[in-house]
mmCIF file of C-alpha atoms in Angstrom:
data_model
loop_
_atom_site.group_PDB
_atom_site.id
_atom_site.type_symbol
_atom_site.label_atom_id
_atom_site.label_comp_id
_atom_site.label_asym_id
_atom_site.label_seq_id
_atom_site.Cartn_x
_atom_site.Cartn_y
_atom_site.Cartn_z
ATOM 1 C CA UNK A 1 2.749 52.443 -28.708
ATOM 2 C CA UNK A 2 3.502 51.218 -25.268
ATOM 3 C CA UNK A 3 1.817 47.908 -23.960
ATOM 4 C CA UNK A 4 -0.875 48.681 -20.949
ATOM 5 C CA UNK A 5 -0.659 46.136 -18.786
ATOM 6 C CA UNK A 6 -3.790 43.765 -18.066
ATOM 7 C CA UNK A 7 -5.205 43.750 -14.637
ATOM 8 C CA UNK A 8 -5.012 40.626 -12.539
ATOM 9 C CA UNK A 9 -7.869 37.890 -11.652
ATOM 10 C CA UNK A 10 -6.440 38.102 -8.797
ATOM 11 C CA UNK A 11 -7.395 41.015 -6.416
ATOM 12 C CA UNK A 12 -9.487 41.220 -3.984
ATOM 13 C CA UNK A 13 -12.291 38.907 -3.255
ATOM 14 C CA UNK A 14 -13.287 36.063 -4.075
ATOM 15 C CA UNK A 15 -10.185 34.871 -5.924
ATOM 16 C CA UNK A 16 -11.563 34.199 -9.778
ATOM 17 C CA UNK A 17 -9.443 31.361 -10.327
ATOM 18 C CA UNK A 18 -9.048 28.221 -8.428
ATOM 19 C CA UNK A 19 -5.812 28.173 -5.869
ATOM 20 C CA UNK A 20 -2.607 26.670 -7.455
ATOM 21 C CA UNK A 21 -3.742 27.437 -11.139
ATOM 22 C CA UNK A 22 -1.494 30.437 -12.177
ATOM 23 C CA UNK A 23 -0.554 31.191 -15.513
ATOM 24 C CA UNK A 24 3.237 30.526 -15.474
ATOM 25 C CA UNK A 25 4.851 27.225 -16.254
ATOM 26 C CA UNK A 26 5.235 24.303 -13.115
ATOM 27 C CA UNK A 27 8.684 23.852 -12.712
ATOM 28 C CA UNK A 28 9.150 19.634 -13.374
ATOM 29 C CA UNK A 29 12.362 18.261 -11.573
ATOM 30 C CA UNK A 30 14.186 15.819 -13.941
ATOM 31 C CA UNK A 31 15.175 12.407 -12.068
ATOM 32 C CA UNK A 32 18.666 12.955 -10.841
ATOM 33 C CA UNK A 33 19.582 9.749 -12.356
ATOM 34 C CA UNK A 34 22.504 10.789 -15.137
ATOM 35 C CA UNK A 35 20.895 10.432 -18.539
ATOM 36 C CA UNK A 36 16.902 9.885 -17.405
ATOM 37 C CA UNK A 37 14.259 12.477 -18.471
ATOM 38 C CA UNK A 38 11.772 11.809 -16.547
ATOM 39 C CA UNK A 39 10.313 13.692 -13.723
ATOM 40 C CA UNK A 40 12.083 13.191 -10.458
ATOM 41 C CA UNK A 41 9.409 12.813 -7.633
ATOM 42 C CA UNK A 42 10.270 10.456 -5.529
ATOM 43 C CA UNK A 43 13.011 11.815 -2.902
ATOM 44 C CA UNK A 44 15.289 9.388 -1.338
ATOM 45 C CA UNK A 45 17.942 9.987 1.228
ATOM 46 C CA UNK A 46 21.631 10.642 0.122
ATOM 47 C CA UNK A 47 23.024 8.639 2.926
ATOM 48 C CA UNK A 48 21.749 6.734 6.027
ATOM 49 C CA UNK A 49 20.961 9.455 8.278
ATOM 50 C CA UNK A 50 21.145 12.599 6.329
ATOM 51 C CA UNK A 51 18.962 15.009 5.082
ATOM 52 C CA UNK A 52 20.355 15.651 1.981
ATOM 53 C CA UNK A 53 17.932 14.408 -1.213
ATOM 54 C CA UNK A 54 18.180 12.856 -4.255
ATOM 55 C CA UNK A 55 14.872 13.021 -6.907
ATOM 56 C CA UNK A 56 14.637 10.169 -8.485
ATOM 57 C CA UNK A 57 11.557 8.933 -11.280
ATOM 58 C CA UNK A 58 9.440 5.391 -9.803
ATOM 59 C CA UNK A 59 12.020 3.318 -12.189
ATOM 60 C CA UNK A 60 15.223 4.492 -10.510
ATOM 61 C CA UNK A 61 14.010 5.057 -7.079
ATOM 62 C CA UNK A 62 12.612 1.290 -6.890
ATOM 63 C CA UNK A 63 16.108 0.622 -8.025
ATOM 64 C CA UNK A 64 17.743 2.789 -5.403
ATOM 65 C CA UNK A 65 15.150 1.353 -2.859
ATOM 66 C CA UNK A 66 16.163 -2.537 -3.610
ATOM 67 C CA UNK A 67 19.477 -2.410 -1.769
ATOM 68 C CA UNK A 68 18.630 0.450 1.088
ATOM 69 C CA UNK A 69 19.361 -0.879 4.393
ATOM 70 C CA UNK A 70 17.371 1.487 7.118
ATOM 71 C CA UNK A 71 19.698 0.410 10.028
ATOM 72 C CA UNK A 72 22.882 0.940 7.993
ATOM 73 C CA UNK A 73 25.450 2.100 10.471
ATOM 74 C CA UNK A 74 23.855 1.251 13.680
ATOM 75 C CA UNK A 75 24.365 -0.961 16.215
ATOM 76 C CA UNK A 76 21.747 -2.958 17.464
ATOM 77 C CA UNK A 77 20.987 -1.275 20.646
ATOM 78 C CA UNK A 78 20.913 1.935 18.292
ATOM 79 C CA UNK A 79 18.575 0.127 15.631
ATOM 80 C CA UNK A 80 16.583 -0.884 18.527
ATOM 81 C CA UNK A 81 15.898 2.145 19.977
ATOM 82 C CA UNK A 82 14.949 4.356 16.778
ATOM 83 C CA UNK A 83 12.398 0.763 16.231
ATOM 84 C CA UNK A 84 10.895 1.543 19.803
ATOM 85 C CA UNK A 85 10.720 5.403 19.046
ATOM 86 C CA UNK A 86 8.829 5.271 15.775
ATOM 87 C CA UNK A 87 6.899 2.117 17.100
ATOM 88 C CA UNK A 88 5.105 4.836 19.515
ATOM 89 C CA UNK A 89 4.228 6.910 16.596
ATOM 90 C CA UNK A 90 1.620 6.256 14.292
ATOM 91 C CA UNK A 91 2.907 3.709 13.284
ATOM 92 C CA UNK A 92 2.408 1.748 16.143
ATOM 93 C CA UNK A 93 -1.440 1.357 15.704
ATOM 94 C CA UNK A 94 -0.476 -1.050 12.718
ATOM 95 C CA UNK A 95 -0.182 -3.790 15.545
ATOM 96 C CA UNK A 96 -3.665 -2.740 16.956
ATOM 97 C CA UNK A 97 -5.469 -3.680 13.568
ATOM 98 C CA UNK A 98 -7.682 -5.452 15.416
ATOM 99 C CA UNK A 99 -9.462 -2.542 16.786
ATOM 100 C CA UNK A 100 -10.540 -1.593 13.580
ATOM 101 C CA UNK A 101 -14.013 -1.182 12.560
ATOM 102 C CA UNK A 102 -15.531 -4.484 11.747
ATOM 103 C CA UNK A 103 -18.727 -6.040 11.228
ATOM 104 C CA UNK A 104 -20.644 -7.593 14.258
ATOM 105 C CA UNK A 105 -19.468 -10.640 15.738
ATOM 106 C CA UNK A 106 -16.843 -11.195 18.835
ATOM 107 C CA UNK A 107 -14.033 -9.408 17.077
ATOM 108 C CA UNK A 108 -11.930 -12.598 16.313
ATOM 109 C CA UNK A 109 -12.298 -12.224 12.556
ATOM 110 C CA UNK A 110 -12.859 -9.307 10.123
ATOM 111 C CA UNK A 111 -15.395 -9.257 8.132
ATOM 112 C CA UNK A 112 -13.304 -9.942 5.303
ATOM 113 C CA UNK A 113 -12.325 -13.218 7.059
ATOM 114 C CA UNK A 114 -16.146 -14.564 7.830
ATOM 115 C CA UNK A 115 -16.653 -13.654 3.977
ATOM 116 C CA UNK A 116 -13.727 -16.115 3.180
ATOM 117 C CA UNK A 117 -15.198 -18.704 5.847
ATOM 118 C CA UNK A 118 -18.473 -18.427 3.906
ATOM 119 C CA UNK A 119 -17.140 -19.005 0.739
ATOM 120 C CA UNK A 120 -15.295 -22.099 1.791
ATOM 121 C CA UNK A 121 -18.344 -23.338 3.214
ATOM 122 C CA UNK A 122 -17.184 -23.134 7.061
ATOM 123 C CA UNK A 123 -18.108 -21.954 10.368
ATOM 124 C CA UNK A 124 -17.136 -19.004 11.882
ATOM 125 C CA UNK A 125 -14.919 -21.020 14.419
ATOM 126 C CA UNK A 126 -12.944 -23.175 12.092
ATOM 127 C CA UNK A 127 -9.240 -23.716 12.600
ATOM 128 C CA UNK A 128 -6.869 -22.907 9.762
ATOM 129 C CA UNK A 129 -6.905 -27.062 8.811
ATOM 130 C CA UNK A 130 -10.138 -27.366 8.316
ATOM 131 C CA UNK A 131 -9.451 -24.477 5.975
ATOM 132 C CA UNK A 132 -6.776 -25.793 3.957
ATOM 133 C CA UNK A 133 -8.647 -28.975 4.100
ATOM 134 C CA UNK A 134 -11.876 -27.010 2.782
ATOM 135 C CA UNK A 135 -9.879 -24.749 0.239
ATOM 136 C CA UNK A 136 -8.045 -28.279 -1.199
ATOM 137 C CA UNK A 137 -11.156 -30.243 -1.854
ATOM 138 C CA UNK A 138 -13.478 -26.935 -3.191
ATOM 139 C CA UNK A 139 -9.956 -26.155 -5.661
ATOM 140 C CA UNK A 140 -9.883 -29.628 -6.774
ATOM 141 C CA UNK A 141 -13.851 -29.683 -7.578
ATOM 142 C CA UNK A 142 -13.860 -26.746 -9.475
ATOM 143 C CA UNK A 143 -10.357 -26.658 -11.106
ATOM 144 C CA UNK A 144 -11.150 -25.183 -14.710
ATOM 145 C CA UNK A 145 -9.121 -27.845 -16.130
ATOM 146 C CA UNK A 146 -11.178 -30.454 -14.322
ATOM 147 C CA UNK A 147 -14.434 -29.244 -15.344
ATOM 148 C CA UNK A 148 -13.741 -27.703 -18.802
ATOM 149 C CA UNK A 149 -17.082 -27.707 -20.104
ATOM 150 C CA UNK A 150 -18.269 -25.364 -17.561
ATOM 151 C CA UNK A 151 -18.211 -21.850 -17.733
ATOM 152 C CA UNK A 152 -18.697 -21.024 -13.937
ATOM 153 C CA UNK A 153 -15.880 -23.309 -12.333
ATOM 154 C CA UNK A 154 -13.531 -20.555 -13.546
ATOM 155 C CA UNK A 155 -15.078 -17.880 -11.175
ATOM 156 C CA UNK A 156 -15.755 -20.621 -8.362
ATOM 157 C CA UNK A 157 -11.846 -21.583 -8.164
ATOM 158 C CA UNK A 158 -11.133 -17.938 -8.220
ATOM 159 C CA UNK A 159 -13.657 -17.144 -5.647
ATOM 160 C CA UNK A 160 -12.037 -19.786 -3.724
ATOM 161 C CA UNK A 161 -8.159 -18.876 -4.218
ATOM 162 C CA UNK A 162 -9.059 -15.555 -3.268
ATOM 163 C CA UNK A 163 -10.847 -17.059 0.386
ATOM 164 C CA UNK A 164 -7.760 -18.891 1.032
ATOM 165 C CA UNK A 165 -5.494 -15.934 0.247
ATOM 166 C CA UNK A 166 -7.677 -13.973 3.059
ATOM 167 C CA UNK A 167 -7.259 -16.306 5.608
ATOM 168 C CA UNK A 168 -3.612 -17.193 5.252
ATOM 169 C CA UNK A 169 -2.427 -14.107 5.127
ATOM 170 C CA UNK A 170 -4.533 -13.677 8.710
ATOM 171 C CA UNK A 171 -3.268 -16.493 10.015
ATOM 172 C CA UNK A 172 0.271 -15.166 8.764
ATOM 173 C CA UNK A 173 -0.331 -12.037 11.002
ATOM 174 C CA UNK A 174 -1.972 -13.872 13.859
ATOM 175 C CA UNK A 175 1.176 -16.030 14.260
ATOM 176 C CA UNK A 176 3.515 -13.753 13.467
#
């Protein structure tokens, strides 16, 4: 007896299944790594340059990535330039942070900043010393192995790591 074909869910409209779903197998890419098994989704350029591909898996393309020079066979007029050209991109806004949305306040500091200031106890106008001076004495007060016997000095010397991670790393950017 011959097999009668089923009809498809999919005629006509609406569609009865969801879009992507179909019934055959996904095709996985192995890493092109020789010897790895594991998917290969992370492309990465053969050469500086060209468009040809390899497919690597996270492991081997963080590998691959370690050594990559982007400017590899440029000079530096010719690294300068492609800079300049993908600086006008979207990329470019990355310098223009500042114009981010932010909490009220004159726009000097985020609101991530004037949470840190807070939590070292300082006004909104303090100068990076005052901050490391802040962040020394509040880490020495509540170093865990200063005050062992208490269970919240833990979370306070975290609290106040974490405010002094904030504002270096804005005063890293602002000088930078």
């Amino acid at each position: 007896m011959a097999h009668r074909p089923t009809r498809s869910n999919d005629w006509g409209f609406p569609r009865w299944r969801s879009y992507g779903s179909s019934r055959e197998a996904k095709p996985v890419r192995l890493c092109d790594r020789h010897g790895c098994d594991k998917p290969g989704d992370c492309p990465a350029p053969k050469s500086p340059n060209n468009p040809d591909r390899w497919y690597f898996c996270q492991d081997h393309a963080a590998e691959y990535n370690r050594g990559w020079d982007y400017f590899q066979g440029l000079s530096a007029e010719e690294a300068a330039e492609r800079e300049r050209n993908e600086a006008r991109g979207a990329a470019g806004y990355e310098r223009s942070r500042h114009y981010a949305w932010s909490g009220p306040g004159d726009g000097t500091r985020s609101r991530d900043e004037r949470r840190a200031l807070e939590a070292l106890g300082l006004d909104e106008d303090a100068d990076f010393e005052a901050v490391r001076g802040a962040w020394r004495r509040l880490a020495k007060e509540n170093h865990p192995d200063v005050r062992p016997n208490d269970p919240n000095a833990a979370v306070r010397f975290q609290t106040v790591q974490a405010a002094y991670e904030v504002l270096r790393a804005a005063e890293d950017r602002r000088a930078a």
